[in-house]
Coordinates of C-alpha atoms in Angstrom, one line a residue:
X1 CA 43.2 15.5 -12.3
X2 CA 42.6 19.1 -13.4
X3 CA 43.5 22.1 -11.3
X4 CA 41.0 22.6 -8.5
X5 CA 39.9 19.0 -8.3
X6 CA 39.8 17.5 -4.8
X7 CA 43.0 15.5 -4.9
X8 CA 43.4 12.1 -3.1
X9 CA 45.0 12.8 0.3
X10 CA 45.4 11.3 3.7
X11 CA 42.1 12.8 4.7
X12 CA 39.4 14.5 2.7
X13 CA 38.6 17.9 4.3
X14 CA 35.2 19.2 5.4
X15 CA 33.6 22.1 3.5
X16 CA 32.8 24.8 6.0
X17 CA 32.0 28.4 5.1
X18 CA 33.2 28.0 1.5
X19 CA 36.6 26.7 2.6
X20 CA 38.2 23.2 2.7
X21 CA 38.9 22.6 6.4
X22 CA 41.0 19.8 7.8
X23 CA 39.0 17.8 10.3
X24 CA 40.4 17.4 13.8
X25 CA 38.9 13.9 14.0
X26 CA 41.1 10.9 14.7
X27 CA 38.5 8.6 13.0
X28 CA 38.5 8.1 9.3
X29 CA 37.0 5.8 6.6
X30 CA 38.9 4.7 3.5
X31 CA 37.4 5.6 0.1
X32 CA 38.4 3.0 -2.5
X33 CA 38.2 2.5 -6.3
X34 CA 35.8 -0.4 -6.5
X35 CA 37.5 -1.7 -9.6
X36 CA 41.0 -1.9 -8.1
X37 CA 40.6 -1.5 -4.3
X38 CA 43.0 1.4 -4.4
X39 CA 42.5 3.8 -1.5
X40 CA 41.8 7.2 -3.1
X41 CA 41.4 9.1 0.1
X42 CA 40.1 8.8 3.7
X43 CA 36.9 10.5 5.0
X44 CA 37.1 11.9 8.5
X45 CA 34.2 11.4 10.9
X46 CA 33.4 14.9 11.8
X47 CA 33.6 15.7 15.5
X48 CA 30.7 17.1 17.5
X49 CA 32.4 20.5 17.6
X50 CA 32.7 20.5 13.8
X51 CA 29.1 19.4 13.4
X52 CA 28.0 22.3 15.7
X53 CA 30.1 24.8 13.8
X54 CA 28.7 23.7 10.4
X55 CA 25.1 24.0 11.7
X56 CA 25.5 27.2 13.6
X57 CA 27.4 28.9 10.8
X58 CA 24.7 27.8 8.4
X59 CA 22.1 29.4 10.7
X60 CA 24.0 32.7 10.7
X61 CA 24.3 32.5 6.9
X62 CA 20.5 31.9 6.6
X63 CA 19.7 35.1 8.5
X64 CA 21.3 37.1 5.7
X65 CA 20.4 34.9 2.8
X66 CA 16.6 34.8 3.4
X67 CA 16.4 38.5 2.6
X68 CA 18.3 38.2 -0.7
X69 CA 15.7 38.7 -3.4
X70 CA 14.8 35.5 -5.3
X71 CA 15.9 36.9 -8.7
X72 CA 19.4 37.5 -7.2
X73 CA 19.4 33.9 -5.9
X74 CA 18.4 32.7 -9.3
X75 CA 21.3 34.6 -11.0
X76 CA 23.8 32.9 -8.7
X77 CA 22.2 29.6 -9.6
X78 CA 22.7 30.4 -13.2
X79 CA 26.4 30.9 -12.6
X80 CA 26.6 27.7 -10.7
X81 CA 24.9 25.6 -13.4
X82 CA 27.3 27.1 -16.0
X83 CA 30.3 26.1 -13.8
X84 CA 28.8 22.6 -13.5
X85 CA 28.5 22.4 -17.2
X86 CA 32.0 23.6 -17.9
X87 CA 33.4 21.1 -15.4
X88 CA 31.0 18.3 -16.5
X89 CA 33.6 15.8 -17.7
X90 CA 35.9 16.6 -14.9
X91 CA 33.2 15.8 -12.4
X92 CA 32.3 12.6 -14.3
X93 CA 35.9 11.4 -14.1
X94 CA 36.1 11.9 -10.4
X95 CA 32.7 10.1 -10.1
X96 CA 33.9 7.2 -12.2
X97 CA 37.0 6.8 -10.1
X98 CA 35.2 6.5 -6.8
X99 CA 32.0 4.7 -7.9
X100 CA 33.3 2.5 -10.8
X101 CA 30.6 3.8 -13.1
X102 CA 31.4 3.9 -16.8
X103 CA 32.3 7.4 -18.1
X104 CA 29.1 7.6 -20.1
X105 CA 27.0 6.6 -17.0
X106 CA 28.9 9.1 -14.8
X107 CA 28.3 11.9 -17.3
X108 CA 24.6 11.1 -17.1
X109 CA 24.7 11.2 -13.3
X110 CA 26.2 14.7 -13.4
X111 CA 23.9 16.0 -16.1
X112 CA 20.7 14.9 -14.3
X113 CA 21.9 17.0 -11.4
X114 CA 22.5 20.0 -13.6
X115 CA 18.9 19.8 -14.8
X116 CA 17.8 20.3 -11.2
X117 CA 20.0 23.3 -10.8
X118 CA 18.4 24.7 -14.0
X119 CA 15.0 24.2 -12.4
X120 CA 16.3 26.1 -9.3
X121 CA 17.1 29.0 -11.6
X122 CA 13.3 29.3 -12.0
X123 CA 12.8 30.0 -8.3
X124 CA 11.2 33.5 -8.6
X125 CA 8.2 32.0 -10.4
X126 CA 8.2 28.9 -8.2
X127 CA 7.9 31.0 -5.1
X128 CA 4.8 32.9 -6.3
X129 CA 2.0 32.6 -3.8
X130 CA -1.8 33.1 -4.1
X131 CA -4.1 36.0 -3.8
X132 CA -7.8 36.7 -3.6
X133 CA -9.1 40.3 -3.6
X134 CA -12.1 41.4 -1.6
X135 CA -12.7 38.2 0.3
X136 CA -14.8 40.4 2.6
X137 CA -15.7 44.0 2.4
X138 CA -12.4 45.8 1.8
X139 CA -10.3 42.8 2.9
X140 CA -7.8 41.0 0.7
X141 CA -6.0 37.7 1.4
X142 CA -2.7 36.6 0.0
X143 CA 0.0 34.1 0.8
X144 CA 3.8 34.0 0.7
X145 CA 6.3 31.1 0.6
X146 CA 9.1 31.7 3.1
X147 CA 12.2 29.6 3.9
X148 CA 12.5 27.4 6.9
X149 CA 16.1 27.9 8.1
X150 CA 18.8 25.3 8.0
X151 CA 18.0 22.1 6.1
X152 CA 20.1 18.9 5.8
X153 CA 20.6 16.1 3.3
X154 CA 22.0 12.6 3.6
X155 CA 22.8 11.1 0.3
X156 CA 23.7 7.6 -1.0
X157 CA 26.7 6.2 -2.9
X158 CA 24.9 5.4 -6.2
X159 CA 24.4 8.9 -7.5
X160 CA 27.0 11.2 -5.8
X161 CA 26.4 14.1 -8.1
X162 CA 22.7 13.8 -9.0
X163 CA 21.2 13.3 -5.6
X164 CA 23.0 16.0 -3.7
X165 CA 22.0 18.3 -6.6
X166 CA 18.4 17.1 -6.1
X167 CA 18.5 18.6 -2.6
X168 CA 20.7 21.6 -1.8
X169 CA 20.1 23.8 -4.9
X170 CA 16.3 23.8 -4.5
X171 CA 16.6 24.3 -0.7
X172 CA 19.1 27.2 -1.1
X173 CA 17.2 28.8 -3.9
X174 CA 14.2 28.9 -1.6
X175 CA 16.2 31.0 0.9
X176 CA 17.5 28.3 3.2
X177 CA 21.0 27.2 4.2
X178 CA 22.0 23.5 3.9
X179 CA 24.2 21.0 5.6
X180 CA 25.1 18.0 3.4
X181 CA 26.4 14.6 4.7
X182 CA 27.3 12.7 1.5
X183 CA 28.0 9.0 1.4
X184 CA 31.3 8.0 3.0
X185 CA 31.8 5.6 0.1
X186 CA 32.2 8.3 -2.6
X187 CA 32.5 11.8 -1.1
X188 CA 35.0 13.3 -3.6
X189 CA 32.3 14.2 -6.2
X190 CA 30.1 16.2 -3.8
X191 CA 33.2 18.0 -2.4
X192 CA 34.2 19.1 -5.9
X193 CA 30.6 20.3 -6.5
X194 CA 30.7 22.3 -3.3
X195 CA 33.9 24.0 -4.5
X196 CA 32.1 25.0 -7.7
X197 CA 29.2 26.2 -5.6
X198 CA 31.6 28.6 -3.7
X199 CA 33.1 29.6 -7.0
X200 CA 29.7 30.7 -8.2
X201 CA 29.8 33.5 -5.6
X202 CA 27.4 32.2 -3.0
X203 CA 28.0 33.6 0.5
X204 CA 29.9 31.5 2.9
X205 CA 27.9 29.1 5.1
X206 CA 25.0 28.5 2.8
X207 CA 26.3 25.0 1.9
X208 CA 28.3 23.1 4.5
X209 CA 29.6 19.5 3.8
X210 CA 30.4 17.2 6.7
X211 CA 31.5 13.6 6.7
X212 CA 30.9 10.6 8.8
X213 CA 28.5 7.7 9.6
X214 CA 25.6 7.2 11.9
X215 CA 26.8 9.5 14.7
X216 CA 27.0 12.4 12.3
X217 CA 23.6 11.6 10.9
X218 CA 22.1 11.4 14.4
X219 CA 23.6 14.8 15.1
X220 CA 21.6 16.2 12.2
X221 CA 18.4 14.4 13.1
X222 CA 18.4 15.6 16.6
X223 CA 19.7 19.2 16.3
X224 CA 17.1 21.8 17.0
X225 CA 18.3 24.2 14.3
X226 CA 17.8 21.6 11.5
X227 CA 14.3 22.2 10.3
X228 CA 14.0 19.7 7.4
X229 CA 16.0 16.7 6.3
X230 CA 16.1 14.9 3.0
X231 CA 17.4 11.3 2.6
X232 CA 17.9 8.6 -0.1
X233 CA 18.9 5.1 0.9
X234 CA 17.7 1.7 2.0
X235 CA 14.3 0.9 3.5
X236 CA 15.5 0.2 7.1
X237 CA 17.6 3.3 7.2
X238 CA 14.9 5.4 5.6
X239 CA 12.4 4.2 8.2
X240 CA 14.9 5.1 11.0
X241 CA 15.6 8.5 9.4
X242 CA 11.9 9.3 9.1
X243 CA 10.9 8.1 12.6
X244 CA 13.9 9.8 14.3
X245 CA 13.6 13.0 12.4
X246 CA 9.8 13.4 12.8
X247 CA 10.1 12.5 16.5
X248 CA 12.4 15.5 16.8
X249 CA 9.6 17.6 15.1
X250 CA 11.4 18.0 11.7
X251 CA 10.1 17.7 8.2
X252 CA 11.5 14.6 6.6
X253 CA 11.4 13.2 3.1
X254 CA 13.0 9.7 3.0
X255 CA 13.4 7.9 -0.3
X256 CA 13.9 4.2 0.2
X257 CA 14.1 0.9 -1.7
X258 CA 12.4 -0.4 -4.8
X259 CA 11.4 -3.5 -6.8
X260 CA 10.5 -2.1 -10.2
X261 CA 8.6 -4.1 -12.7
X262 CA 8.4 -3.8 -16.5
X263 CA 5.2 -5.4 -18.0
X264 CA 5.7 -6.8 -21.5
X265 CA 2.6 -7.2 -23.6
X266 CA 2.5 -9.5 -26.6
X267 CA 1.8 -6.6 -28.9
X268 CA 4.9 -4.7 -27.9
X269 CA 7.9 -4.2 -30.2
X270 CA 10.1 -7.1 -29.4
X271 CA 13.4 -5.5 -30.3
X272 CA 12.6 -2.4 -28.2
X273 CA 11.6 -4.6 -25.3
X274 CA 14.8 -6.6 -25.2
X275 CA 17.0 -3.6 -25.7
X276 CA 15.3 -1.6 -23.0
X277 CA 15.2 -4.5 -20.6
X278 CA 18.9 -5.1 -20.9
X279 CA 19.9 -1.4 -20.4
X280 CA 17.5 -0.7 -17.5
X281 CA 18.4 -3.9 -15.6
X282 CA 22.2 -4.0 -15.7
X283 CA 23.0 -0.4 -16.4
X284 CA 25.0 1.1 -13.5
X285 CA 25.4 -2.5 -12.3
X286 CA 21.8 -2.4 -11.2
X287 CA 22.7 0.0 -8.4
X288 CA 19.9 2.5 -8.9
X289 CA 16.5 2.7 -7.3
X290 CA 14.8 3.0 -10.6
X291 CA 16.4 0.0 -12.2
X292 CA 14.1 -2.6 -13.7
X293 CA 14.6 -5.7 -11.7
X294 CA 11.5 -7.7 -12.7
X295 CA 10.2 -8.4 -16.2
X296 CA 6.6 -9.5 -16.2
X297 CA 5.8 -11.2 -19.5
X298 CA 2.1 -11.4 -20.4
X299 CA 0.9 -14.3 -22.4
X300 CA 2.9 -15.2 -25.5
X301 CA 5.6 -12.6 -24.8
X302 CA 7.2 -15.1 -22.5
X303 CA 8.7 -16.7 -25.6
X304 CA 11.1 -13.7 -25.8
X305 CA 13.1 -14.7 -22.8
X306 CA 15.6 -16.7 -24.8
X307 CA 16.3 -13.7 -27.0
X308 CA 16.6 -11.6 -23.8
X309 CA 19.2 -14.1 -22.4
X310 CA 21.2 -13.9 -25.6
X311 CA 21.2 -10.1 -25.5
X312 CA 22.2 -9.9 -21.8
X313 CA 25.0 -12.3 -22.4
X314 CA 26.7 -9.8 -24.8
X315 CA 27.0 -7.1 -22.1
X316 CA 30.3 -7.1 -20.2
X317 CA 31.3 -5.1 -17.2
X318 CA 34.6 -3.2 -17.3
X319 CA 36.8 -0.3 -16.1
X320 CA 35.3 3.1 -16.2
X321 CA 37.2 4.3 -19.3
X322 CA 36.6 1.1 -21.3
X323 CA 34.2 2.3 -24.0
X324 CA 33.1 -1.3 -24.6
X325 CA 32.0 -1.9 -21.0
X326 CA 28.3 -2.0 -20.3
X327 CA 28.7 -1.2 -16.7
X328 CA 31.2 -1.1 -13.9
X329 CA 31.8 -2.9 -10.6
X330 CA 29.6 -2.9 -7.5
X331 CA 30.5 -0.3 -5.0
X332 CA 32.2 -2.5 -2.4
X333 CA 33.2 -6.1 -1.7
X334 CA 30.4 -6.3 0.9
X335 CA 27.9 -5.3 -1.8
X336 CA 29.2 -7.9 -4.1
X337 CA 29.0 -10.6 -1.5
X338 CA 25.4 -9.7 -0.7
X339 CA 24.4 -9.9 -4.4
X340 CA 26.2 -13.2 -4.8
X341 CA 24.4 -14.5 -1.8
X342 CA 21.0 -13.6 -3.2
X343 CA 21.9 -15.2 -6.6
X344 CA 22.8 -18.4 -4.7
X345 CA 19.5 -18.1 -2.7
X346 CA 17.5 -17.8 -5.9
X347 CA 19.0 -21.0 -7.3
X348 CA 18.4 -22.8 -4.0
X349 CA 14.7 -21.7 -3.9
X350 CA 14.1 -23.1 -7.4
X351 CA 14.4 -20.2 -9.8
X352 CA 16.1 -21.1 -13.1
X353 CA 19.3 -19.2 -13.6
X354 CA 19.6 -18.7 -17.3
X355 CA 22.6 -16.5 -17.1
X356 CA 24.9 -16.5 -14.1
X357 CA 27.3 -13.6 -13.5
X358 CA 28.6 -14.9 -10.2
X359 CA 32.1 -15.8 -11.5
X360 CA 32.6 -12.7 -13.6
X361 CA 36.2 -11.7 -14.2
X362 CA 37.6 -8.6 -15.9
X363 CA 41.1 -8.7 -17.4
X364 CA 43.7 -6.6 -15.6
X365 CA 41.3 -5.9 -12.7
X366 CA 41.3 -9.1 -10.6
X367 CA 40.3 -7.3 -7.4
X368 CA 37.3 -5.5 -8.7
X369 CA 33.8 -6.0 -7.3
X370 CA 32.6 -7.6 -10.5
X371 CA 29.2 -9.3 -11.0
X372 CA 28.1 -10.1 -14.5
X373 CA 24.6 -9.9 -16.0
X374 CA 22.4 -12.5 -14.3
X375 CA 19.0 -13.6 -15.5
X376 CA 16.4 -15.7 -13.7
X377 CA 13.2 -17.2 -15.0
X378 CA 10.5 -19.2 -13.2
X379 CA 10.5 -16.7 -10.3
X380 CA 7.6 -16.6 -7.9
X381 CA 6.5 -13.9 -5.5
X382 CA 7.5 -15.9 -2.4
X383 CA 11.2 -16.2 -3.4
X384 CA 13.8 -14.2 -1.6
X385 CA 15.2 -12.7 -4.8
X386 CA 11.7 -11.3 -5.5
X387 CA 11.0 -10.0 -2.0
X388 CA 14.3 -8.3 -1.5
X389 CA 15.9 -5.5 -3.4
X390 CA 19.0 -7.0 -5.0
X391 CA 20.7 -3.8 -6.1
X392 CA 22.9 -5.6 -8.6
X393 CA 22.8 -6.6 -12.3
X394 CA 20.2 -9.2 -11.8
X395 CA 16.9 -9.4 -13.8
X396 CA 14.0 -11.7 -12.7
X397 CA 11.5 -13.0 -15.3
X398 CA 7.9 -13.8 -14.3
X399 CA 5.0 -14.9 -16.5
X400 CA 1.3 -14.0 -16.1
X401 CA -1.8 -14.6 -18.2
X402 CA -3.2 -11.1 -18.5
X403 CA -2.6 -7.5 -17.9
X404 CA -4.8 -7.5 -14.9
X405 CA -2.8 -10.3 -13.4
X406 CA 0.4 -8.2 -13.9
X407 CA -1.3 -5.2 -12.2
X408 CA -2.3 -7.4 -9.3
X409 CA 1.2 -8.7 -8.9
X410 CA 2.8 -5.3 -8.9
X411 CA 0.1 -3.7 -6.6
X412 CA 0.8 -6.5 -4.0
X413 CA 4.5 -5.6 -3.9
X414 CA 5.3 -3.4 -0.9
X415 CA 7.4 -1.1 -3.1
X416 CA 6.1 1.6 -5.4
X417 CA 9.0 3.6 -6.9
X418 CA 8.7 3.0 -10.6
X419 CA 7.1 0.7 -13.2
X420 CA 6.6 0.6 -16.9
X421 CA 4.6 -1.1 -19.6
X422 CA 5.7 -1.9 -23.2
X423 CA 2.8 -2.1 -25.5
X424 CA 1.4 -0.8 -28.8
X425 CA -2.1 -0.5 -27.3
X426 CA -3.2 2.8 -26.0
X427 CA -6.1 1.1 -24.2
X428 CA -3.7 -1.3 -22.4
X429 CA -1.4 1.6 -21.5
X430 CA -4.3 3.7 -20.1
X431 CA -5.7 0.8 -18.1
X432 CA -2.2 0.2 -16.7
X433 CA -1.5 3.8 -15.7
X434 CA -4.9 4.2 -14.1
X435 CA -4.9 1.1 -11.9
X436 CA -1.3 0.6 -11.0
X437 CA -0.3 1.6 -7.5
X438 CA 3.1 3.0 -8.2
X439 CA 4.3 6.6 -8.1
X440 CA 6.2 6.8 -11.4
X441 CA 4.9 5.0 -14.5
X442 CA 6.6 4.6 -17.9
X443 CA 4.8 3.8 -21.1
X444 CA 7.4 2.4 -23.5
X445 CA 9.9 4.1 -21.3
X446 CA 11.8 1.7 -19.0
X447 CA 13.0 4.1 -16.3
X448 CA 10.4 6.9 -15.9
X449 CA 12.4 9.3 -13.9
X450 CA 10.7 12.7 -14.5
X451 CA 12.5 15.8 -15.5
X452 CA 12.9 18.3 -12.7
X453 CA 9.9 20.5 -13.5
X454 CA 7.9 17.5 -12.3
X455 CA 8.7 15.7 -9.0
X456 CA 10.2 12.3 -8.2
X457 CA 7.2 10.6 -6.7
X458 CA 7.8 7.1 -5.2
X459 CA 4.9 5.4 -3.3
X460 CA 4.4 2.9 -0.5
X461 CA 7.6 1.6 1.1
X462 CA 9.7 3.4 -1.5
X463 CA 9.0 6.8 0.2
X464 CA 8.3 8.2 3.7
X465 CA 7.0 11.7 3.9
X466 CA 4.6 14.1 2.3
X467 CA 6.4 16.1 -0.3
X468 CA 8.7 14.6 -2.9
X469 CA 12.0 15.6 -4.4
X470 CA 12.7 18.5 -6.8
X471 CA 10.0 20.2 -8.9
X472 CA 7.2 22.1 -7.2
X473 CA 6.9 19.6 -4.3
X474 CA 10.5 20.4 -3.3
X475 CA 9.6 24.1 -3.1
X476 CA 6.8 23.2 -0.8
X477 CA 9.0 21.0 1.3
X478 CA 11.7 23.6 1.7
X479 CA 9.3 26.5 2.5
X480 CA 6.5 27.5 4.9
X481 CA 3.3 29.2 3.7
X482 CA 2.3 32.4 5.4
X483 CA -1.2 33.7 4.7
X484 CA -2.0 37.4 5.2
X485 CA -5.4 38.9 5.6
X486 CA -5.3 42.7 5.1
X487 CA -7.6 45.7 5.4
X488 CA -6.7 49.4 5.0
X489 CA -8.9 52.0 6.7
X490 CA -10.0 55.3 5.1
X491 CA -8.7 57.9 7.6
X492 CA -11.9 59.9 7.1
X493 CA -14.2 57.0 8.2
X494 CA -15.4 56.8 11.7
X495 CA -14.3 53.7 13.6
X496 CA -17.1 51.4 14.6
X497 CA -16.9 48.3 16.9
X498 CA -16.2 45.1 15.1
X499 CA -18.7 42.6 16.5
X500 CA -18.0 39.7 14.1
X501 CA -16.5 36.5 15.2
X502 CA -12.8 36.3 14.4
X503 CA -11.4 33.1 12.9
X504 CA -9.0 31.3 15.2

């Protein structure tokens, strides 16, 4: 590890007021390398007193930060994004160690987060309000976007760089302070990012990082100083976060599960379809909410499944620094057992398992949480493997007769995170994008995650809330609009009674 990297130790510290602070907690959680089961560090479960300190100090920092002009905030963000870029590979190596991601995949995780920080550098223009002159005689109306106070984020294991960077840079650029509770499974990457944030010159207290489990999450959900909370995770937890947070009168954006379909039309480019299906289904071991988990073959395109099977069989998992590896292990033994259980259930319910990764082994790493590429065909909508999010390197194949049948199948699914269509027909693509009830649509793009000047816009049970992540919607989420109606009197004019009805 390079100088300054969060080194493995008995307990990972908290990040309070720009300093690494040893927790006083006697409860900790091991962080393991999922390819070896080596314990890298332990995460303390922050005490109530430490949670209170983090939140209260963030509130004090907010009182000063909200008055810092947006251009000055943007300049600090520019320094931060440059530090992230200069430490890009270092962050990716830490990330690979604790998630098992291949180095190439880890670098992509870091880079997509950097892109959001670059968007936060545009905050002066993003905070521009509206104005209308002379809405009535001598009266002008205009609006400002002002920060909320202390915001919080609860992030998942699968993108420990990108998703924290979805949240706190935009919130802080808007003038807020932020308390981050990263996943207890891979907290070393967010901690190193926090160190770089402090190194950019931001005032102490704007970003606080605490660790723990449900008790610490509940503390954030119920604390009166937390004004808004962002979350990414599973559907049951997202529902809990949303209900609990809103019941405590907070703004909440909760990104949840997915079941993303790729529609394959007979007129699509076969080689492109197969290549993109393989990468989008097993990349990152399928542990991403925008992974393609269902291929819907329309008409004669179903004949391509054999070629798909052969292509998937060539992809092998491996250790993070193995350049020939297509993906890494699952995050934990529990995650592996869950995926293996769903594969077994799929076989039991009658799906045809064309490629089975259940007994995957990787040389020199016998203890890794390995699952190989797995391909099912003959899947129906009532099967467990279709109804549940598998979150592993498993691709399901379904066959329909027409594009409208594919649209109906997808629209009936309770999730609406992402979908895509591969076709050479502009008419088919336009018909699909218009009628599909999914928030993010790709046309000959398998994983349509938008760049940060747009917003990440899942629908249905993939998202709970009103404003989405990054982009303009994040600015709206992390700010409150204040509308001013102003009139200036001529000192030489005589005052007359105002008998008009005032708006309430």
